[in-house]
mmCIF file of C-alpha atoms in Angstrom:
data_model
loop_
_atom_site.group_PDB
_atom_site.id
_atom_site.type_symbol
_atom_site.label_atom_id
_atom_site.label_comp_id
_atom_site.label_asym_id
_atom_site.label_seq_id
_atom_site.Cartn_x
_atom_site.Cartn_y
_atom_site.Cartn_z
ATOM 1 C CA UNK N 23 -16.604 20.797 12.994
ATOM 2 C CA UNK N 24 -19.789 19.537 14.730
ATOM 3 C CA UNK N 25 -19.751 15.798 15.534
ATOM 4 C CA UNK N 26 -21.431 13.400 13.208
ATOM 5 C CA UNK N 27 -23.785 10.347 13.916
ATOM 6 C CA UNK N 28 -22.958 7.187 12.110
ATOM 7 C CA UNK N 29 -25.186 6.543 9.264
ATOM 8 C CA UNK N 30 -25.844 3.808 6.794
ATOM 9 C CA UNK N 31 -23.651 2.168 3.911
ATOM 10 C CA UNK N 32 -24.637 1.157 0.311
ATOM 11 C CA UNK N 33 -22.219 -0.525 -2.051
ATOM 12 C CA UNK N 34 -22.256 -1.805 -5.576
ATOM 13 C CA UNK N 35 -19.973 -3.403 -7.776
ATOM 14 C CA UNK N 36 -19.597 -2.323 -11.342
ATOM 15 C CA UNK N 37 -17.505 -2.198 -14.425
ATOM 16 C CA UNK N 38 -17.654 0.890 -16.498
ATOM 17 C CA UNK N 39 -19.313 -0.784 -19.490
ATOM 18 C CA UNK N 40 -19.122 1.820 -22.295
ATOM 19 C CA UNK N 41 -21.232 -0.738 -24.443
ATOM 20 C CA UNK N 42 -23.112 -3.506 -22.521
ATOM 21 C CA UNK N 43 -24.033 -5.484 -25.656
ATOM 22 C CA UNK N 44 -20.343 -5.567 -26.815
ATOM 23 C CA UNK N 45 -18.709 -5.853 -23.262
ATOM 24 C CA UNK N 46 -20.708 -8.546 -21.527
ATOM 25 C CA UNK N 47 -20.014 -11.521 -24.166
ATOM 26 C CA UNK N 48 -16.237 -10.761 -23.608
ATOM 27 C CA UNK N 49 -16.393 -11.449 -19.848
ATOM 28 C CA UNK N 50 -16.318 -14.983 -18.820
ATOM 29 C CA UNK N 51 -19.093 -16.110 -16.796
ATOM 30 C CA UNK N 52 -16.799 -17.531 -14.093
ATOM 31 C CA UNK N 53 -15.228 -14.049 -13.695
ATOM 32 C CA UNK N 54 -18.676 -12.468 -13.364
ATOM 33 C CA UNK N 55 -19.743 -14.915 -10.599
ATOM 34 C CA UNK N 56 -16.583 -14.353 -8.674
ATOM 35 C CA UNK N 57 -16.989 -10.726 -8.950
ATOM 36 C CA UNK N 58 -20.540 -10.841 -7.554
ATOM 37 C CA UNK N 59 -19.392 -13.125 -4.634
ATOM 38 C CA UNK N 60 -16.628 -10.828 -3.575
ATOM 39 C CA UNK N 61 -18.870 -7.881 -3.310
ATOM 40 C CA UNK N 62 -21.543 -9.700 -1.512
ATOM 41 C CA UNK N 63 -19.020 -10.651 1.151
ATOM 42 C CA UNK N 64 -18.180 -7.015 1.538
ATOM 43 C CA UNK N 65 -21.633 -5.735 1.480
ATOM 44 C CA UNK N 66 -22.323 -8.325 4.417
ATOM 45 C CA UNK N 67 -19.510 -6.863 6.488
ATOM 46 C CA UNK N 68 -20.838 -3.415 6.019
ATOM 47 C CA UNK N 69 -24.299 -4.262 6.976
ATOM 48 C CA UNK N 70 -22.995 -6.092 10.258
ATOM 49 C CA UNK N 71 -21.112 -2.916 11.222
ATOM 50 C CA UNK N 72 -17.381 -4.376 10.442
ATOM 51 C CA UNK N 73 -16.266 -0.967 9.624
ATOM 52 C CA UNK N 74 -13.970 0.662 12.363
ATOM 53 C CA UNK N 75 -14.627 3.749 14.266
ATOM 54 C CA UNK N 76 -10.867 4.115 15.024
ATOM 55 C CA UNK N 77 -7.675 2.177 13.992
ATOM 56 C CA UNK N 78 -4.930 1.303 16.465
ATOM 57 C CA UNK N 79 -1.436 1.766 15.222
ATOM 58 C CA UNK N 80 0.438 -1.467 14.696
ATOM 59 C CA UNK N 81 3.706 -2.268 15.981
ATOM 60 C CA UNK N 82 6.157 -4.418 13.802
ATOM 61 C CA UNK N 83 5.382 -7.595 15.627
ATOM 62 C CA UNK N 84 1.745 -7.016 16.529
ATOM 63 C CA UNK N 85 0.398 -10.004 14.533
ATOM 64 C CA UNK N 86 1.846 -12.899 12.399
ATOM 65 C CA UNK N 87 1.831 -12.596 8.760
ATOM 66 C CA UNK N 88 -1.262 -14.022 7.302
ATOM 67 C CA UNK N 89 -4.901 -12.866 7.615
ATOM 68 C CA UNK N 90 -4.149 -9.746 9.554
ATOM 69 C CA UNK N 91 -1.514 -8.540 7.302
ATOM 70 C CA UNK N 92 -1.364 -7.661 3.669
ATOM 71 C CA UNK N 93 1.963 -7.889 2.010
ATOM 72 C CA UNK N 94 3.548 -5.114 -0.014
ATOM 73 C CA UNK N 95 5.106 -1.890 0.894
ATOM 74 C CA UNK N 96 7.390 -0.103 3.447
ATOM 75 C CA UNK N 97 8.354 -1.898 6.739
ATOM 76 C CA UNK N 98 5.494 -2.111 9.241
ATOM 77 C CA UNK N 99 5.228 0.444 12.043
ATOM 78 C CA UNK N 100 6.540 3.333 9.955
ATOM 79 C CA UNK N 101 3.497 5.299 9.884
ATOM 80 C CA UNK N 102 0.535 5.398 12.407
ATOM 81 C CA UNK N 103 -2.831 5.141 10.760
ATOM 82 C CA UNK N 104 -5.472 7.679 11.775
ATOM 83 C CA UNK N 105 -9.166 6.879 12.103
ATOM 84 C CA UNK N 106 -10.747 7.002 8.592
ATOM 85 C CA UNK N 107 -13.620 9.619 8.839
ATOM 86 C CA UNK N 108 -15.565 7.603 6.231
ATOM 87 C CA UNK N 109 -15.002 4.470 8.398
ATOM 88 C CA UNK N 110 -15.242 2.067 5.618
ATOM 89 C CA UNK N 111 -12.210 -0.183 6.295
ATOM 90 C CA UNK N 112 -9.011 -0.483 8.316
ATOM 91 C CA UNK N 113 -6.136 1.520 6.756
ATOM 92 C CA UNK N 114 -3.025 -0.350 6.109
ATOM 93 C CA UNK N 115 0.204 1.742 6.912
ATOM 94 C CA UNK N 116 2.659 0.187 4.524
ATOM 95 C CA UNK N 117 1.316 1.304 1.241
ATOM 96 C CA UNK N 118 1.721 4.803 -0.229
ATOM 97 C CA UNK N 119 -1.926 4.997 -1.000
ATOM 98 C CA UNK N 120 -5.112 4.618 0.869
ATOM 99 C CA UNK N 121 -5.274 0.828 1.088
ATOM 100 C CA UNK N 122 -8.156 -0.732 3.373
ATOM 101 C CA UNK N 123 -8.807 -4.215 4.730
ATOM 102 C CA UNK N 124 -12.564 -4.940 4.389
ATOM 103 C CA UNK N 125 -14.396 -7.527 6.269
ATOM 104 C CA UNK N 126 -17.260 -9.956 5.685
ATOM 105 C CA UNK N 127 -20.332 -10.733 7.738
ATOM 106 C CA UNK N 128 -18.421 -12.841 10.088
ATOM 107 C CA UNK N 129 -15.657 -10.191 10.650
ATOM 108 C CA UNK N 130 -12.992 -12.006 8.871
ATOM 109 C CA UNK N 131 -10.771 -10.029 6.471
ATOM 110 C CA UNK N 132 -11.991 -10.848 2.904
ATOM 111 C CA UNK N 133 -10.830 -7.966 0.652
ATOM 112 C CA UNK N 134 -8.545 -5.110 0.008
ATOM 113 C CA UNK N 135 -10.198 -1.739 -1.123
ATOM 114 C CA UNK N 136 -8.087 1.064 -2.835
ATOM 115 C CA UNK N 137 -10.080 4.256 -3.439
ATOM 116 C CA UNK N 138 -9.164 6.170 -6.622
ATOM 117 C CA UNK N 139 -9.155 9.406 -4.826
ATOM 118 C CA UNK N 140 -6.526 8.263 -2.312
ATOM 119 C CA UNK N 141 -3.909 6.738 -4.758
ATOM 120 C CA UNK N 142 -0.506 8.196 -4.616
ATOM 121 C CA UNK N 143 -0.634 12.029 -5.391
ATOM 122 C CA UNK N 144 -4.400 11.978 -5.553
ATOM 123 C CA UNK N 145 -6.326 14.699 -3.549
ATOM 124 C CA UNK N 146 -7.508 12.322 -0.618
ATOM 125 C CA UNK N 147 -4.218 10.412 -0.281
ATOM 126 C CA UNK N 148 -4.109 9.643 3.493
ATOM 127 C CA UNK N 149 -0.288 9.512 3.714
ATOM 128 C CA UNK N 150 0.453 12.909 2.541
ATOM 129 C CA UNK N 151 1.299 12.169 -1.098
ATOM 130 C CA UNK N 152 -1.494 14.375 -2.263
ATOM 131 C CA UNK N 153 -1.913 16.242 -5.633
ATOM 132 C CA UNK N 154 -4.658 16.416 -8.520
ATOM 133 C CA UNK N 155 -6.518 13.639 -10.227
ATOM 134 C CA UNK N 156 -6.008 12.642 -13.943
ATOM 135 C CA UNK N 157 -2.546 14.226 -14.229
ATOM 136 C CA UNK N 158 0.520 12.064 -14.961
ATOM 137 C CA UNK N 159 1.615 10.420 -11.814
ATOM 138 C CA UNK N 160 4.734 11.618 -10.172
ATOM 139 C CA UNK N 161 5.278 7.895 -9.227
ATOM 140 C CA UNK N 162 5.477 6.315 -12.632
ATOM 141 C CA UNK N 163 5.372 8.005 -16.126
ATOM 142 C CA UNK N 164 2.666 7.004 -18.561
ATOM 143 C CA UNK N 165 0.148 6.541 -15.854
ATOM 144 C CA UNK N 166 -2.461 9.174 -14.736
ATOM 145 C CA UNK N 167 -3.291 9.745 -11.025
ATOM 146 C CA UNK N 168 -6.712 8.017 -10.277
ATOM 147 C CA UNK N 169 -6.401 5.453 -12.966
ATOM 148 C CA UNK N 170 -4.751 2.577 -10.675
ATOM 149 C CA UNK N 171 -8.237 1.040 -9.639
ATOM 150 C CA UNK N 172 -9.276 0.538 -13.321
ATOM 151 C CA UNK N 173 -5.727 -1.135 -13.940
ATOM 152 C CA UNK N 174 -6.086 -3.496 -10.966
ATOM 153 C CA UNK N 175 -9.495 -4.529 -12.441
ATOM 154 C CA UNK N 176 -7.845 -4.827 -15.887
ATOM 155 C CA UNK N 177 -5.362 -7.238 -14.407
ATOM 156 C CA UNK N 178 -7.988 -9.667 -13.248
ATOM 157 C CA UNK N 179 -9.945 -9.570 -16.584
ATOM 158 C CA UNK N 180 -6.544 -10.121 -18.572
ATOM 159 C CA UNK N 181 -5.700 -13.070 -16.532
ATOM 160 C CA UNK N 182 -7.294 -15.593 -18.538
ATOM 161 C CA UNK N 183 -7.856 -19.032 -17.001
ATOM 162 C CA UNK N 184 -6.251 -17.635 -13.691
ATOM 163 C CA UNK N 185 -3.022 -18.550 -15.329
ATOM 164 C CA UNK N 186 -1.211 -15.978 -13.231
ATOM 165 C CA UNK N 187 -3.448 -16.368 -10.219
ATOM 166 C CA UNK N 188 -4.287 -12.588 -10.149
ATOM 167 C CA UNK N 189 -7.062 -12.460 -7.231
ATOM 168 C CA UNK N 190 -10.582 -11.620 -8.230
ATOM 169 C CA UNK N 191 -10.877 -7.739 -8.441
ATOM 170 C CA UNK N 192 -13.912 -5.684 -9.020
ATOM 171 C CA UNK N 193 -14.629 -1.647 -8.965
ATOM 172 C CA UNK N 194 -16.544 -0.878 -6.039
ATOM 173 C CA UNK N 195 -18.799 2.076 -5.316
ATOM 174 C CA UNK N 196 -19.803 2.811 -1.715
ATOM 175 C CA UNK N 197 -22.045 5.482 -0.729
ATOM 176 C CA UNK N 198 -22.128 6.409 3.073
ATOM 177 C CA UNK N 199 -24.861 8.608 4.468
ATOM 178 C CA UNK N 200 -24.050 10.414 7.809
ATOM 179 C CA UNK N 201 -26.692 12.597 9.780
ATOM 180 C CA UNK N 202 -25.304 16.145 10.557
ATOM 181 C CA UNK N 203 -26.704 18.594 12.845
ATOM 182 C CA UNK N 204 -30.230 20.098 12.003
ATOM 183 C CA UNK N 205 -31.143 16.551 10.693
ATOM 184 C CA UNK N 206 -29.399 17.160 7.474
ATOM 185 C CA UNK N 207 -27.837 14.221 5.606
ATOM 186 C CA UNK N 208 -24.431 14.232 3.948
ATOM 187 C CA UNK N 209 -23.607 11.469 1.506
ATOM 188 C CA UNK N 210 -19.990 10.591 1.015
ATOM 189 C CA UNK N 211 -18.820 8.531 -2.033
ATOM 190 C CA UNK N 212 -15.784 6.132 -2.697
ATOM 191 C CA UNK N 213 -14.915 4.393 -5.842
ATOM 192 C CA UNK N 214 -11.987 2.126 -6.223
ATOM 193 C CA UNK N 215 -10.835 -1.351 -6.771
ATOM 194 C CA UNK N 216 -11.911 -4.293 -4.370
ATOM 195 C CA UNK N 217 -9.575 -7.262 -4.464
ATOM 196 C CA UNK N 218 -10.079 -10.699 -2.836
ATOM 197 C CA UNK N 219 -7.773 -11.115 0.111
ATOM 198 C CA UNK N 220 -5.322 -13.740 -0.160
ATOM 199 C CA UNK N 221 -4.056 -15.484 2.916
ATOM 200 C CA UNK N 222 -0.440 -16.102 2.765
ATOM 201 C CA UNK N 223 2.777 -16.836 4.807
ATOM 202 C CA UNK N 224 5.042 -14.035 3.593
ATOM 203 C CA UNK N 225 6.174 -12.346 0.326
ATOM 204 C CA UNK N 226 8.927 -13.386 -2.182
ATOM 205 C CA UNK N 227 11.035 -10.640 -0.460
ATOM 206 C CA UNK N 228 11.313 -12.955 2.568
ATOM 207 C CA UNK N 229 12.231 -16.363 1.069
ATOM 208 C CA UNK N 230 14.590 -17.757 -1.424
ATOM 209 C CA UNK N 231 13.520 -18.223 -5.105
ATOM 210 C CA UNK N 232 14.558 -21.751 -5.539
ATOM 211 C CA UNK N 233 11.334 -23.165 -3.905
ATOM 212 C CA UNK N 234 9.127 -21.360 -6.524
ATOM 213 C CA UNK N 235 7.681 -23.506 -9.277
ATOM 214 C CA UNK N 236 8.964 -22.592 -12.725
ATOM 215 C CA UNK N 237 5.520 -22.667 -14.068
ATOM 216 C CA UNK N 238 4.137 -20.106 -11.639
ATOM 217 C CA UNK N 239 7.089 -17.888 -12.326
ATOM 218 C CA UNK N 240 6.630 -18.090 -16.105
ATOM 219 C CA UNK N 241 2.893 -17.396 -16.095
ATOM 220 C CA UNK N 242 3.449 -14.289 -13.795
ATOM 221 C CA UNK N 243 6.260 -13.367 -16.062
ATOM 222 C CA UNK N 244 4.118 -13.693 -19.275
ATOM 223 C CA UNK N 245 1.410 -11.417 -17.427
ATOM 224 C CA UNK N 246 4.188 -8.711 -16.596
ATOM 225 C CA UNK N 247 5.459 -8.859 -20.144
ATOM 226 C CA UNK N 248 1.843 -8.504 -21.753
ATOM 227 C CA UNK N 249 1.076 -5.514 -19.502
ATOM 228 C CA UNK N 250 4.698 -3.946 -19.197
ATOM 229 C CA UNK N 251 4.417 -3.959 -15.400
ATOM 230 C CA UNK N 252 6.357 -1.137 -13.937
ATOM 231 C CA UNK N 253 5.942 -2.325 -10.415
ATOM 232 C CA UNK N 254 6.653 -6.118 -10.038
ATOM 233 C CA UNK N 255 8.804 -6.252 -6.998
ATOM 234 C CA UNK N 256 9.159 -9.124 -4.788
ATOM 235 C CA UNK N 257 6.948 -7.571 -2.015
ATOM 236 C CA UNK N 258 3.898 -7.769 -4.169
ATOM 237 C CA UNK N 259 4.288 -11.520 -4.832
ATOM 238 C CA UNK N 260 2.511 -13.362 -1.992
ATOM 239 C CA UNK N 261 3.798 -16.542 -1.052
ATOM 240 C CA UNK N 262 1.431 -19.474 -0.148
ATOM 241 C CA UNK N 263 2.418 -22.935 1.078
ATOM 242 C CA UNK N 264 1.838 -25.933 -1.120
ATOM 243 C CA UNK N 265 2.318 -29.586 -0.597
ATOM 244 C CA UNK N 266 5.811 -31.023 -1.142
ATOM 245 C CA UNK N 267 7.708 -28.206 0.449
ATOM 246 C CA UNK N 268 7.184 -25.784 -2.565
ATOM 247 C CA UNK N 269 5.534 -22.345 -2.515
ATOM 248 C CA UNK N 270 2.896 -20.831 -4.654
ATOM 249 C CA UNK N 271 3.015 -17.378 -5.773
ATOM 250 C CA UNK N 272 0.009 -14.823 -5.892
ATOM 251 C CA UNK N 273 0.609 -11.604 -7.808
ATOM 252 C CA UNK N 274 -0.960 -8.315 -6.356
ATOM 253 C CA UNK N 275 -0.545 -4.547 -6.828
ATOM 254 C CA UNK N 276 -1.387 -4.040 -10.510
ATOM 255 C CA UNK N 277 -1.947 -0.065 -10.537
ATOM 256 C CA UNK N 278 1.164 0.352 -12.596
ATOM 257 C CA UNK N 279 0.425 -1.772 -15.505
ATOM 258 C CA UNK N 280 -0.169 -0.754 -19.043
ATOM 259 C CA UNK N 281 1.440 2.478 -19.300
ATOM 260 C CA UNK N 282 1.218 4.707 -22.281
ATOM 261 C CA UNK N 283 3.248 3.232 -25.061
ATOM 262 C CA UNK N 284 5.195 6.643 -25.038
ATOM 263 C CA UNK N 285 6.596 5.593 -21.627
ATOM 264 C CA UNK N 286 7.977 2.117 -21.491
ATOM 265 C CA UNK N 287 11.039 3.214 -19.855
ATOM 266 C CA UNK N 288 10.545 2.064 -16.185
ATOM 267 C CA UNK N 289 9.623 -1.641 -16.510
ATOM 268 C CA UNK N 290 10.334 -3.338 -13.268
ATOM 269 C CA UNK N 291 10.532 -7.151 -12.984
ATOM 270 C CA UNK N 292 11.960 -8.771 -10.183
ATOM 271 C CA UNK N 293 12.090 -12.227 -11.671
ATOM 272 C CA UNK N 294 14.193 -11.348 -14.597
ATOM 273 C CA UNK N 295 17.223 -13.147 -13.115
ATOM 274 C CA UNK N 296 15.624 -15.932 -11.253
ATOM 275 C CA UNK N 297 16.793 -19.300 -12.336
ATOM 276 C CA UNK N 298 13.138 -20.267 -13.508
ATOM 277 C CA UNK N 299 13.286 -17.391 -15.914
ATOM 278 C CA UNK N 300 16.082 -18.982 -17.871
ATOM 279 C CA UNK N 301 14.141 -22.247 -18.327
ATOM 280 C CA UNK N 302 12.003 -22.979 -21.328
ATOM 281 C CA UNK N 303 8.379 -22.867 -21.059
ATOM 282 C CA UNK N 304 6.312 -26.124 -20.559
ATOM 283 C CA UNK N 305 3.687 -27.327 -23.026
ATOM 284 C CA UNK N 306 0.674 -25.625 -21.178
ATOM 285 C CA UNK N 307 2.226 -22.203 -21.117
ATOM 286 C CA UNK N 308 3.330 -22.446 -24.654
ATOM 287 C CA UNK N 309 -0.359 -23.256 -25.692
ATOM 288 C CA UNK N 310 -1.554 -20.502 -23.476
ATOM 289 C CA UNK N 311 0.722 -17.827 -25.018
ATOM 290 C CA UNK N 312 -0.398 -19.038 -28.481
ATOM 291 C CA UNK N 313 -3.954 -18.690 -27.756
ATOM 292 C CA UNK N 314 -3.724 -15.130 -26.441
ATOM 293 C CA UNK N 315 -5.782 -12.702 -28.559
ATOM 294 C CA UNK N 316 -4.387 -9.181 -28.484
ATOM 295 C CA UNK N 317 -7.234 -7.494 -30.355
ATOM 296 C CA UNK N 318 -9.839 -9.218 -28.141
ATOM 297 C CA UNK N 319 -8.072 -8.172 -24.966
ATOM 298 C CA UNK N 320 -7.756 -4.538 -26.235
ATOM 299 C CA UNK N 321 -11.473 -4.521 -27.079
ATOM 300 C CA UNK N 322 -12.278 -5.919 -23.531
ATOM 301 C CA UNK N 323 -10.417 -3.223 -21.730
ATOM 302 C CA UNK N 324 -11.619 -0.397 -24.023
ATOM 303 C CA UNK N 325 -15.373 -1.377 -23.518
ATOM 304 C CA UNK N 326 -15.225 -2.332 -19.851
ATOM 305 C CA UNK N 327 -12.632 0.097 -18.212
ATOM 306 C CA UNK N 328 -12.101 2.658 -20.891
ATOM 307 C CA UNK N 329 -8.368 2.906 -20.712
ATOM 308 C CA UNK N 330 -6.691 5.337 -23.072
ATOM 309 C CA UNK N 331 -5.874 4.290 -26.471
ATOM 310 C CA UNK N 332 -2.030 4.812 -25.999
ATOM 311 C CA UNK N 333 -2.245 2.382 -23.095
ATOM 312 C CA UNK N 334 -4.133 -0.159 -25.071
ATOM 313 C CA UNK N 335 -1.404 0.080 -27.673
ATOM 314 C CA UNK N 336 0.940 -1.002 -24.932
ATOM 315 C CA UNK N 337 -1.161 -4.116 -24.384
ATOM 316 C CA UNK N 338 -0.921 -5.002 -28.091
ATOM 317 C CA UNK N 339 2.824 -4.613 -28.146
ATOM 318 C CA UNK N 340 3.301 -6.733 -25.105
ATOM 319 C CA UNK N 341 0.998 -9.523 -26.173
ATOM 320 C CA UNK N 342 2.776 -9.445 -29.596
ATOM 321 C CA UNK N 343 6.242 -9.667 -28.007
ATOM 322 C CA UNK N 344 5.287 -12.498 -25.754
ATOM 323 C CA UNK N 345 3.776 -14.642 -28.772
ATOM 324 C CA UNK N 346 6.545 -13.862 -31.123
ATOM 325 C CA UNK N 347 9.256 -14.506 -28.569
ATOM 326 C CA UNK N 348 7.696 -17.721 -27.590
ATOM 327 C CA UNK N 349 7.653 -19.028 -31.149
ATOM 328 C CA UNK N 350 11.300 -17.924 -31.548
ATOM 329 C CA UNK N 351 12.178 -20.136 -28.720
ATOM 330 C CA UNK N 352 13.196 -17.145 -26.259
ATOM 331 C CA UNK N 353 13.139 -17.756 -22.654
ATOM 332 C CA UNK N 354 11.102 -15.509 -20.293
ATOM 333 C CA UNK N 355 14.634 -14.127 -19.187
ATOM 334 C CA UNK N 356 15.538 -13.198 -22.833
ATOM 335 C CA UNK N 357 12.111 -11.814 -23.405
ATOM 336 C CA UNK N 358 12.220 -9.382 -20.255
ATOM 337 C CA UNK N 359 15.808 -8.203 -21.434
ATOM 338 C CA UNK N 360 13.999 -6.714 -24.428
ATOM 339 C CA UNK N 361 11.789 -4.624 -22.245
ATOM 340 C CA UNK N 362 14.318 -3.119 -19.558
ATOM 341 C CA UNK N 363 16.954 -0.557 -20.159
ATOM 342 C CA UNK N 364 20.591 -1.632 -19.806
ATOM 343 C CA UNK N 365 21.404 1.905 -18.750
ATOM 344 C CA UNK N 366 19.031 4.711 -17.508
ATOM 345 C CA UNK N 367 19.328 6.941 -20.547
ATOM 346 C CA UNK N 368 19.503 4.292 -23.249
ATOM 347 C CA UNK N 369 15.971 3.121 -24.637
ATOM 348 C CA UNK N 370 15.266 -0.500 -24.461
ATOM 349 C CA UNK N 371 14.858 -2.779 -27.558
ATOM 350 C CA UNK N 372 11.091 -2.440 -27.222
ATOM 351 C CA UNK N 373 11.254 1.368 -26.867
ATOM 352 C CA UNK N 374 13.208 1.489 -30.081
ATOM 353 C CA UNK N 375 10.896 -0.992 -31.788
ATOM 354 C CA UNK N 376 7.949 1.272 -30.839
ATOM 355 C CA UNK N 377 9.575 4.310 -31.971
ATOM 356 C CA UNK N 378 10.605 2.766 -35.483
ATOM 357 C CA UNK N 379 6.876 1.678 -35.959
ATOM 358 C CA UNK N 380 5.607 5.233 -34.918
ATOM 359 C CA UNK N 381 8.018 6.835 -37.448
ATOM 360 C CA UNK N 382 6.934 4.589 -40.143
ATOM 361 C CA UNK N 383 3.357 5.771 -39.677
ATOM 362 C CA UNK N 384 4.390 9.474 -39.611
ATOM 363 C CA UNK N 385 3.702 9.603 -35.907
ATOM 364 C CA UNK N 386 6.145 10.464 -33.106
ATOM 365 C CA UNK N 387 6.441 9.753 -29.427
ATOM 366 C CA UNK N 388 6.034 13.339 -28.344
ATOM 367 C CA UNK N 389 3.559 14.806 -31.119
ATOM 368 C CA UNK N 390 -0.320 14.588 -30.968
ATOM 369 C CA UNK N 391 -1.887 11.451 -31.927
ATOM 370 C CA UNK N 392 -5.530 10.893 -32.349
ATOM 371 C CA UNK N 393 -7.442 7.700 -31.012
ATOM 372 C CA UNK N 394 -8.090 6.744 -34.689
ATOM 373 C CA UNK N 395 -4.484 6.797 -35.395
ATOM 374 C CA UNK N 396 -3.670 4.743 -32.340
ATOM 375 C CA UNK N 397 -6.314 2.197 -33.507
ATOM 376 C CA UNK N 398 -5.123 2.035 -36.987
ATOM 377 C CA UNK N 399 -4.369 -0.960 -38.793
ATOM 378 C CA UNK N 400 -1.151 0.451 -40.246
ATOM 379 C CA UNK N 401 0.278 1.022 -36.785
ATOM 380 C CA UNK N 402 -0.599 -2.432 -35.710
ATOM 381 C CA UNK N 403 1.411 -3.859 -38.792
ATOM 382 C CA UNK N 404 4.074 -1.660 -38.186
ATOM 383 C CA UNK N 405 4.455 -2.544 -34.611
ATOM 384 C CA UNK N 406 4.160 -6.350 -35.400
ATOM 385 C CA UNK N 407 6.923 -5.843 -37.884
ATOM 386 C CA UNK N 408 9.097 -3.871 -35.631
ATOM 387 C CA UNK N 409 8.649 -6.353 -32.858
ATOM 388 C CA UNK N 410 9.291 -9.394 -34.974
ATOM 389 C CA UNK N 411 12.502 -7.865 -36.168
ATOM 390 C CA UNK N 412 13.833 -7.244 -32.505
ATOM 391 C CA UNK N 413 12.735 -10.715 -31.363
ATOM 392 C CA UNK N 414 14.604 -12.461 -34.401
ATOM 393 C CA UNK N 415 17.827 -10.476 -33.622
ATOM 394 C CA UNK N 416 17.505 -11.578 -29.867
ATOM 395 C CA UNK N 417 16.833 -15.327 -30.878
ATOM 396 C CA UNK N 418 20.013 -15.257 -33.136
ATOM 397 C CA UNK N 419 22.078 -13.933 -30.104
ATOM 398 C CA UNK N 420 20.502 -16.610 -27.853
ATOM 399 C CA UNK N 421 21.461 -19.274 -30.406
ATOM 400 C CA UNK N 422 25.135 -18.024 -30.417
ATOM 401 C CA UNK N 423 25.273 -17.899 -26.591
ATOM 402 C CA UNK N 424 23.966 -21.429 -26.454
ATOM 403 C CA UNK N 425 26.486 -22.618 -29.217
ATOM 404 C CA UNK N 426 29.395 -21.007 -27.155
ATOM 405 C CA UNK N 427 28.244 -22.566 -23.959
ATOM 406 C CA UNK N 428 27.848 -25.876 -25.539
ATOM 407 C CA UNK N 429 31.255 -25.831 -26.971
ATOM 408 C CA UNK N 430 32.746 -24.788 -23.700
ATOM 409 C CA UNK N 431 31.062 -27.402 -21.878
ATOM 410 C CA UNK N 432 32.428 -30.061 -24.494
ATOM 411 C CA UNK N 433 36.015 -28.594 -24.013
ATOM 412 C CA UNK N 434 35.651 -28.932 -20.220
ATOM 413 C CA UNK N 435 34.609 -32.355 -20.358
ATOM 414 C CA UNK N 436 37.256 -33.332 -22.696
ATOM 415 C CA UNK N 437 40.090 -32.034 -20.561
#
């Protein structure tokens, strides 16, 4: 192929606003401002030429963890990154998808870019995991290939008040014009999620959990329960140093949240057995949970990102679960247990609740369901009732366990 001469870049941030009049009032002004600042930083880097013509392979010890390394994925050095023909960022080896460091005008890493067509099993995946767009992912059931970027943006929009500390995330559209022989121009386009880079010391995989603050664990856990996160592992919890010898947590990698409500079987939440998850929520977190509005959040994602209706039902289910569980006094640990399978072939309590609700409405997990049926008030009522019954049974079990523990403690003290 004839050599190309480097051309110019153009980039835009956008949310896919299906209805601007309805969408914009739902977005907090502070979030819109943060999105604009993020994209302006990246645009400055592209204008100043901070996009590599080649990427050197990293050794496992080539740089300290921090600004030059982004946590999450397989061990370093396992794959040598080739030069990106597009040349819009530095490809990170550790991830299964195309993930790139982006720089600002000063040359500092400021963001992480994940193109839709380079996700795992997407056509342009640079790691060999290629396939077709818009089909169910071979990585996780209930997620379509190419939809991870929208979910990354959705995670930021759903993190009200920054409770879980999800970094600012926008949808970025980059066009790159290159001059080819015979003075012809070729335009290349990339669309994907752009997330503010978070400097950090390590990931939760690299340190003990006893130094994490209970409030941080609870708020990330509440977010994961609301969204039925299928990929909350300790490598995608970045650890930051705080005063007093404690660590802060920053959650990343949200491409596998909000699966279809037909596929809730692969929830993965690393915090489930952490000691903080067994403690009760503080007053701030309880007020935050009480103030969540499932229907407003569903409307927000429907009008901005256009997620499928069966995935928005999952958001309704997760939010309803979190609220009813908190009202019943369930801990984060007890709530999480309702979402995960005890055995690989045995449905979780929440899978069973969704199945009962669908059956009550004359629907099924495998049959055809229209968007209007997914949106119906009858289904919402059936889901709320089924979730409420499941939570009450779990609360009764928790009270029995607490009674036995209290009795055992009394007997031990008496002897």
